[in-house]
Amino acid sequence: PQRIATIPSQAIRCTTDRIGRIYVQHANFTSRHHFLPLNIPANAPQPMPGPETGYSVESVSWDGRVIAYRHTLRSDSIVTGPFGVRPVSGWVQLSGDGRIAWIRRTSDIARASVVSVDDFHELKEYLTPGRIWSVTGDGQLALGVNLDNPPRPVTVLGGDHLAPFPILQHPQATLYRPKTSVDGQWVTFSSVDPHRGMRIFIAPFRQAQPVPVAEWIEAAEGTSPAFSHSGDRLFFTSNRDGNWCIYE
């Protein structure tokens, strides 16, 4: 891995869109997100302006047109896009195509609503005791973790699975922050092992079919991985040199 940026405060998370921008979240949540251009095409759409200080980027559509921001202290969200600005009471994860949003409402965090981003019309509802970390490109499946089952596995929710179903599980490590590749063939995720610390893995994504540990590919030391649009790169954060930095 090569370090591509150093930022003034602790970076705890990075999110990418699929045309080369990286959105950085700070530990103190007092700074707005940053855009680090990496081979962005000249005609790439520019993202909507972010909200006031206190919000951080939670989820981004692949083309960067739709962005979900979350306020850390109040747990409310704002979704921006071609439709304008929409406030949401809860946590939002967007599908890769930016058409679907999965929302865990502040009033009932045990349920997840699937809505159309254009008009926020509710399409379906699921029960989920865990957090949703990301959504597949078409918005049909949500990837998350089961908070009631340590060490926590990566779970899939959606389709015929009305409750989270574990697909990636380690006997001693806690898994989190799963994200699929654009082609839907792979999933990358973070692991916290009591003996080995923070690690990033890549595994085949077979939707609701579990994948054994023997098929996992260890990619790097760090956390918060995200695939590039081409699928041949990972962006992630790590403190391997004593500072929290973004790596490629």
mmCIF file of C-alpha atoms in Angstrom:
data_model
loop_
_atom_site.group_PDB
_atom_site.id
_atom_site.type_symbol
_atom_site.label_atom_id
_atom_site.label_comp_id
_atom_site.label_asym_id
_atom_site.label_seq_id
_atom_site.Cartn_x
_atom_site.Cartn_y
_atom_site.Cartn_z
ATOM 1 C CA PRO A 1 0.000 0.000 0.000
ATOM 2 C CA GLN A 2 1.036 3.580 -0.698
ATOM 3 C CA ARG A 3 0.004 6.556 1.423
ATOM 4 C CA ILE A 4 -1.901 9.069 -0.694
ATOM 5 C CA ALA A 5 -2.868 11.719 1.863
ATOM 6 C CA THR A 6 -2.224 13.066 5.340
ATOM 7 C CA ILE A 7 -4.957 15.120 6.979
ATOM 8 C CA PRO A 8 -4.726 17.361 10.064
ATOM 9 C CA SER A 9 -6.950 15.356 12.441
ATOM 10 C CA GLN A 10 -7.555 11.683 13.083
ATOM 11 C CA ALA A 11 -9.273 10.020 10.127
ATOM 12 C CA ILE A 12 -11.513 7.223 11.309
ATOM 13 C CA ARG A 13 -13.242 6.349 8.055
ATOM 14 C CA CYS A 14 -13.105 6.836 4.317
ATOM 15 C CA THR A 15 -15.800 6.286 1.720
ATOM 16 C CA THR A 16 -15.327 6.335 -2.044
ATOM 17 C CA ASP A 17 -17.581 6.949 -4.991
ATOM 18 C CA ARG A 18 -16.792 4.996 -8.121
ATOM 19 C CA ILE A 19 -15.215 7.756 -10.182
ATOM 20 C CA GLY A 20 -12.235 8.324 -7.924
ATOM 21 C CA ARG A 21 -13.224 10.647 -5.091
ATOM 22 C CA ILE A 22 -12.529 9.820 -1.454
ATOM 23 C CA TYR A 23 -14.668 11.219 1.363
ATOM 24 C CA VAL A 24 -12.824 11.451 4.689
ATOM 25 C CA GLN A 25 -14.464 11.467 8.109
ATOM 26 C CA HIS A 26 -12.700 12.989 11.120
ATOM 27 C CA ALA A 27 -12.693 11.707 14.675
ATOM 28 C CA ASN A 28 -13.782 15.058 16.126
ATOM 29 C CA PHE A 29 -16.519 15.548 13.492
ATOM 30 C CA THR A 30 -15.782 19.274 13.396
ATOM 31 C CA SER A 31 -14.499 19.322 9.823
ATOM 32 C CA ARG A 32 -16.444 18.798 6.658
ATOM 33 C CA HIS A 33 -15.576 15.962 4.341
ATOM 34 C CA HIS A 34 -12.747 16.294 1.860
ATOM 35 C CA PHE A 35 -12.558 15.390 -1.816
ATOM 36 C CA LEU A 36 -9.264 13.966 -2.997
ATOM 37 C CA PRO A 37 -9.333 13.781 -6.826
ATOM 38 C CA LEU A 38 -7.752 10.615 -8.196
ATOM 39 C CA ASN A 39 -7.925 10.348 -11.980
ATOM 40 C CA ILE A 40 -11.383 11.905 -12.091
ATOM 41 C CA PRO A 41 -12.701 12.304 -15.659
ATOM 42 C CA ALA A 42 -13.065 15.899 -16.826
ATOM 43 C CA ASN A 43 -16.831 15.490 -17.304
ATOM 44 C CA ALA A 44 -17.451 13.848 -13.918
ATOM 45 C CA PRO A 45 -20.474 15.295 -12.066
ATOM 46 C CA GLN A 46 -19.589 17.443 -9.085
ATOM 47 C CA PRO A 47 -21.031 16.393 -5.697
ATOM 48 C CA MET A 48 -23.673 18.467 -3.975
ATOM 49 C CA PRO A 49 -22.345 20.903 -1.335
ATOM 50 C CA GLY A 50 -22.198 19.384 2.135
ATOM 51 C CA PRO A 51 -24.306 20.561 5.078
ATOM 52 C CA GLU A 52 -22.996 22.570 8.015
ATOM 53 C CA THR A 53 -20.254 21.433 10.355
ATOM 54 C CA GLY A 54 -21.131 18.381 12.426
ATOM 55 C CA TYR A 55 -22.197 16.160 9.541
ATOM 56 C CA SER A 56 -19.979 13.495 8.029
ATOM 57 C CA VAL A 57 -20.394 11.412 4.884
ATOM 58 C CA GLU A 58 -22.169 8.139 5.653
ATOM 59 C CA SER A 59 -22.835 6.772 2.169
ATOM 60 C CA VAL A 60 -22.278 7.770 -1.466
ATOM 61 C CA SER A 61 -23.727 6.563 -4.765
ATOM 62 C CA TRP A 62 -21.200 5.253 -7.280
ATOM 63 C CA ASP A 63 -21.393 8.356 -9.465
ATOM 64 C CA GLY A 64 -21.188 10.763 -6.516
ATOM 65 C CA ARG A 65 -24.525 12.414 -7.330
ATOM 66 C CA VAL A 66 -26.356 11.216 -4.200
ATOM 67 C CA ILE A 67 -24.749 11.568 -0.759
ATOM 68 C CA ALA A 68 -26.071 10.691 2.694
ATOM 69 C CA TYR A 69 -24.645 12.707 5.610
ATOM 70 C CA ARG A 70 -25.096 11.785 9.274
ATOM 71 C CA HIS A 71 -24.893 14.120 12.254
ATOM 72 C CA THR A 72 -22.899 12.355 14.948
ATOM 73 C CA LEU A 73 -24.443 13.998 17.990
ATOM 74 C CA ARG A 74 -28.087 14.146 16.912
ATOM 75 C CA SER A 75 -28.214 10.906 14.866
ATOM 76 C CA ASP A 76 -30.189 12.578 12.106
ATOM 77 C CA SER A 77 -29.251 12.483 8.434
ATOM 78 C CA ILE A 78 -29.438 14.598 5.290
ATOM 79 C CA VAL A 79 -29.601 13.123 1.790
ATOM 80 C CA THR A 80 -28.611 15.350 -1.149
ATOM 81 C CA GLY A 81 -28.937 14.701 -4.865
ATOM 82 C CA PRO A 82 -30.590 15.885 -8.096
ATOM 83 C CA PHE A 83 -33.895 15.905 -6.173
ATOM 84 C CA GLY A 84 -32.556 18.499 -3.705
ATOM 85 C CA VAL A 85 -32.043 18.040 0.035
ATOM 86 C CA ARG A 86 -34.048 15.654 2.234
ATOM 87 C CA PRO A 87 -33.782 15.449 6.047
ATOM 88 C CA VAL A 88 -34.098 11.932 7.488
ATOM 89 C CA SER A 89 -34.561 10.874 11.099
ATOM 90 C CA GLY A 90 -32.220 7.913 11.233
ATOM 91 C CA TRP A 91 -29.208 6.277 9.585
ATOM 92 C CA VAL A 92 -29.055 6.011 5.781
ATOM 93 C CA GLN A 93 -27.176 3.672 3.439
ATOM 94 C CA LEU A 94 -27.477 4.170 -0.330
ATOM 95 C CA SER A 95 -27.424 1.622 -3.124
ATOM 96 C CA GLY A 96 -24.559 1.925 -5.599
ATOM 97 C CA ASP A 97 -26.870 3.231 -8.335
ATOM 98 C CA GLY A 98 -28.254 5.872 -5.942
ATOM 99 C CA ARG A 99 -31.876 4.823 -6.477
ATOM 100 C CA ILE A 100 -32.548 2.971 -3.211
ATOM 101 C CA ALA A 101 -31.909 3.909 0.422
ATOM 102 C CA TRP A 102 -32.045 1.681 3.477
ATOM 103 C CA ILE A 103 -33.003 3.653 6.591
ATOM 104 C CA ARG A 104 -32.877 2.666 10.249
ATOM 105 C CA ARG A 105 -35.279 5.117 11.848
ATOM 106 C CA THR A 106 -34.310 6.815 15.092
ATOM 107 C CA SER A 107 -37.769 6.010 16.462
ATOM 108 C CA ASP A 108 -37.342 2.248 15.860
ATOM 109 C CA ILE A 109 -33.779 1.085 15.265
ATOM 110 C CA ALA A 110 -34.875 -2.578 15.197
ATOM 111 C CA ARG A 111 -36.448 -2.025 11.769
ATOM 112 C CA ALA A 112 -35.027 -1.015 8.408
ATOM 113 C CA SER A 113 -37.098 0.711 5.742
ATOM 114 C CA VAL A 114 -36.236 0.360 2.053
ATOM 115 C CA VAL A 115 -37.262 3.509 0.173
ATOM 116 C CA SER A 116 -37.043 4.998 -3.310
ATOM 117 C CA VAL A 117 -34.591 7.913 -3.229
ATOM 118 C CA ASP A 118 -36.552 9.981 -5.765
ATOM 119 C CA ASP A 119 -39.641 10.379 -3.584
ATOM 120 C CA PHE A 120 -38.700 8.465 -0.390
ATOM 121 C CA HIS A 121 -41.681 6.169 -0.892
ATOM 122 C CA GLU A 122 -41.336 3.086 1.308
ATOM 123 C CA LEU A 123 -40.939 -0.111 -0.708
ATOM 124 C CA LYS A 124 -40.358 -2.685 2.029
ATOM 125 C CA GLU A 125 -39.516 -3.114 5.701
ATOM 126 C CA TYR A 126 -37.232 -5.576 7.485
ATOM 127 C CA LEU A 127 -36.411 -6.469 11.069
ATOM 128 C CA THR A 128 -32.744 -6.010 11.961
ATOM 129 C CA PRO A 129 -31.075 -6.067 15.394
ATOM 130 C CA GLY A 130 -27.747 -5.020 13.881
ATOM 131 C CA ARG A 131 -26.222 -2.126 12.021
ATOM 132 C CA ILE A 132 -26.382 -1.804 8.232
ATOM 133 C CA TRP A 133 -22.936 -0.917 6.860
ATOM 134 C CA SER A 134 -23.603 -0.895 3.110
ATOM 135 C CA VAL A 135 -26.059 -1.803 0.354
ATOM 136 C CA THR A 136 -25.483 -3.690 -2.885
ATOM 137 C CA GLY A 137 -25.439 -1.874 -6.226
ATOM 138 C CA ASP A 138 -29.089 -2.566 -7.017
ATOM 139 C CA GLY A 139 -30.278 -1.905 -3.469
ATOM 140 C CA GLN A 140 -31.805 -5.348 -3.031
ATOM 141 C CA LEU A 141 -29.498 -6.545 -0.249
ATOM 142 C CA ALA A 142 -28.012 -4.824 2.807
ATOM 143 C CA LEU A 143 -24.763 -5.910 4.441
ATOM 144 C CA GLY A 144 -24.368 -5.477 8.160
ATOM 145 C CA VAL A 145 -23.377 -7.041 11.453
ATOM 146 C CA ASN A 146 -25.399 -8.855 14.094
ATOM 147 C CA LEU A 147 -24.891 -6.949 17.338
ATOM 148 C CA ASP A 148 -26.422 -9.795 19.389
ATOM 149 C CA ASN A 149 -23.916 -12.432 18.350
ATOM 150 C CA PRO A 150 -20.265 -11.787 19.323
ATOM 151 C CA PRO A 151 -17.846 -12.298 17.697
ATOM 152 C CA ARG A 152 -19.978 -10.424 15.195
ATOM 153 C CA PRO A 153 -20.379 -11.873 11.695
ATOM 154 C CA VAL A 154 -21.148 -10.102 8.425
ATOM 155 C CA THR A 155 -24.827 -10.581 7.622
ATOM 156 C CA VAL A 156 -27.103 -10.169 4.591
ATOM 157 C CA LEU A 157 -30.613 -8.746 4.812
ATOM 158 C CA GLY A 158 -33.110 -8.438 1.978
ATOM 159 C CA GLY A 159 -35.031 -10.469 -0.560
ATOM 160 C CA ASP A 160 -36.480 -13.545 1.117
ATOM 161 C CA HIS A 161 -34.369 -13.048 4.233
ATOM 162 C CA LEU A 162 -36.589 -11.083 6.601
ATOM 163 C CA ALA A 163 -33.922 -11.238 9.324
ATOM 164 C CA PRO A 164 -30.117 -10.875 8.986
ATOM 165 C CA PHE A 165 -28.421 -14.051 7.752
ATOM 166 C CA PRO A 166 -24.691 -14.613 8.510
ATOM 167 C CA ILE A 167 -22.460 -15.111 5.468
ATOM 168 C CA LEU A 168 -18.990 -14.374 6.892
ATOM 169 C CA GLN A 169 -18.017 -15.477 10.369
ATOM 170 C CA HIS A 170 -14.733 -15.954 12.210
ATOM 171 C CA PRO A 171 -14.325 -17.998 15.411
ATOM 172 C CA GLN A 172 -12.553 -15.196 17.290
ATOM 173 C CA ALA A 173 -12.540 -11.984 15.201
ATOM 174 C CA THR A 174 -15.264 -9.336 15.062
ATOM 175 C CA LEU A 175 -16.165 -8.335 11.484
ATOM 176 C CA TYR A 176 -17.563 -4.995 10.338
ATOM 177 C CA ARG A 177 -17.779 -2.397 7.508
ATOM 178 C CA PRO A 178 -18.505 -4.805 4.605
ATOM 179 C CA LYS A 179 -18.763 -3.391 1.056
ATOM 180 C CA THR A 180 -19.260 -5.131 -2.273
ATOM 181 C CA SER A 181 -17.412 -4.529 -5.528
ATOM 182 C CA VAL A 182 -19.190 -2.799 -8.411
ATOM 183 C CA ASP A 183 -19.627 -6.087 -10.277
ATOM 184 C CA GLY A 184 -21.115 -7.704 -7.162
ATOM 185 C CA GLN A 185 -18.630 -10.588 -7.191
ATOM 186 C CA TRP A 186 -16.595 -9.661 -4.104
ATOM 187 C CA VAL A 187 -17.017 -8.229 -0.637
ATOM 188 C CA THR A 188 -14.309 -6.486 1.383
ATOM 189 C CA PHE A 189 -14.584 -6.053 5.135
ATOM 190 C CA SER A 190 -12.679 -5.179 8.306
ATOM 191 C CA SER A 191 -11.709 -7.607 11.041
ATOM 192 C CA VAL A 192 -10.626 -6.992 14.629
ATOM 193 C CA ASP A 193 -8.753 -10.018 15.924
ATOM 194 C CA PRO A 194 -7.720 -10.084 19.615
ATOM 195 C CA HIS A 195 -4.354 -11.522 18.568
ATOM 196 C CA ARG A 196 -3.672 -9.862 15.188
ATOM 197 C CA GLY A 197 -5.395 -6.489 15.483
ATOM 198 C CA MET A 198 -7.104 -4.720 12.553
ATOM 199 C CA ARG A 199 -7.053 -6.562 9.228
ATOM 200 C CA ILE A 200 -8.825 -6.161 5.878
ATOM 201 C CA PHE A 201 -10.078 -9.165 3.925
ATOM 202 C CA ILE A 202 -11.678 -9.827 0.545
ATOM 203 C CA ALA A 203 -14.024 -12.762 -0.005
ATOM 204 C CA PRO A 204 -16.300 -13.983 -2.793
ATOM 205 C CA PHE A 205 -19.793 -12.518 -2.473
ATOM 206 C CA ARG A 206 -22.442 -15.184 -3.028
ATOM 207 C CA GLN A 207 -25.335 -13.171 -1.632
ATOM 208 C CA ALA A 208 -26.978 -15.371 1.026
ATOM 209 C CA GLN A 209 -24.477 -18.238 0.749
ATOM 210 C CA PRO A 210 -21.874 -18.400 3.563
ATOM 211 C CA VAL A 211 -18.196 -18.271 2.575
ATOM 212 C CA PRO A 212 -15.719 -20.166 4.829
ATOM 213 C CA VAL A 213 -12.630 -18.494 6.286
ATOM 214 C CA ALA A 214 -10.420 -20.653 4.049
ATOM 215 C CA GLU A 215 -11.629 -18.648 1.016
ATOM 216 C CA TRP A 216 -10.900 -15.223 2.515
ATOM 217 C CA ILE A 217 -8.003 -13.234 1.057
ATOM 218 C CA GLU A 218 -6.044 -11.085 3.505
ATOM 219 C CA ALA A 219 -5.429 -7.736 1.812
ATOM 220 C CA ALA A 220 -3.937 -5.255 4.286
ATOM 221 C CA GLU A 221 -3.529 -4.036 7.843
ATOM 222 C CA GLY A 222 -6.138 -1.339 8.446
ATOM 223 C CA THR A 223 -9.860 -0.666 8.453
ATOM 224 C CA SER A 224 -12.776 0.843 6.466
ATOM 225 C CA PRO A 225 -12.011 -0.649 3.027
ATOM 226 C CA ALA A 226 -13.798 0.355 -0.185
ATOM 227 C CA PHE A 227 -13.329 -0.889 -3.744
ATOM 228 C CA SER A 228 -12.453 1.390 -6.646
ATOM 229 C CA HIS A 229 -14.779 1.507 -9.636
ATOM 230 C CA SER A 230 -12.484 -0.768 -11.629
ATOM 231 C CA GLY A 231 -12.384 -3.272 -8.789
ATOM 232 C CA ASP A 232 -8.591 -3.617 -8.862
ATOM 233 C CA ARG A 233 -7.900 -1.206 -5.969
ATOM 234 C CA LEU A 234 -8.870 -0.804 -2.336
ATOM 235 C CA PHE A 235 -8.981 2.452 -0.391
ATOM 236 C CA PHE A 236 -8.726 2.160 3.390
ATOM 237 C CA THR A 237 -7.454 3.889 6.525
ATOM 238 C CA SER A 238 -4.577 2.711 8.706
ATOM 239 C CA ASN A 239 -2.290 3.952 11.495
ATOM 240 C CA ARG A 240 0.567 1.662 10.509
ATOM 241 C CA ASP A 241 3.101 4.539 10.627
ATOM 242 C CA GLY A 242 1.707 6.140 13.801
ATOM 243 C CA ASN A 243 -0.733 8.471 12.003
ATOM 244 C CA TRP A 244 -4.189 7.716 10.672
ATOM 245 C CA CYS A 245 -3.827 8.062 6.889
ATOM 246 C CA ILE A 246 -5.611 6.987 3.717
ATOM 247 C CA TYR A 247 -3.968 4.224 1.735
ATOM 248 C CA GLU A 248 -4.497 2.753 -1.712
#
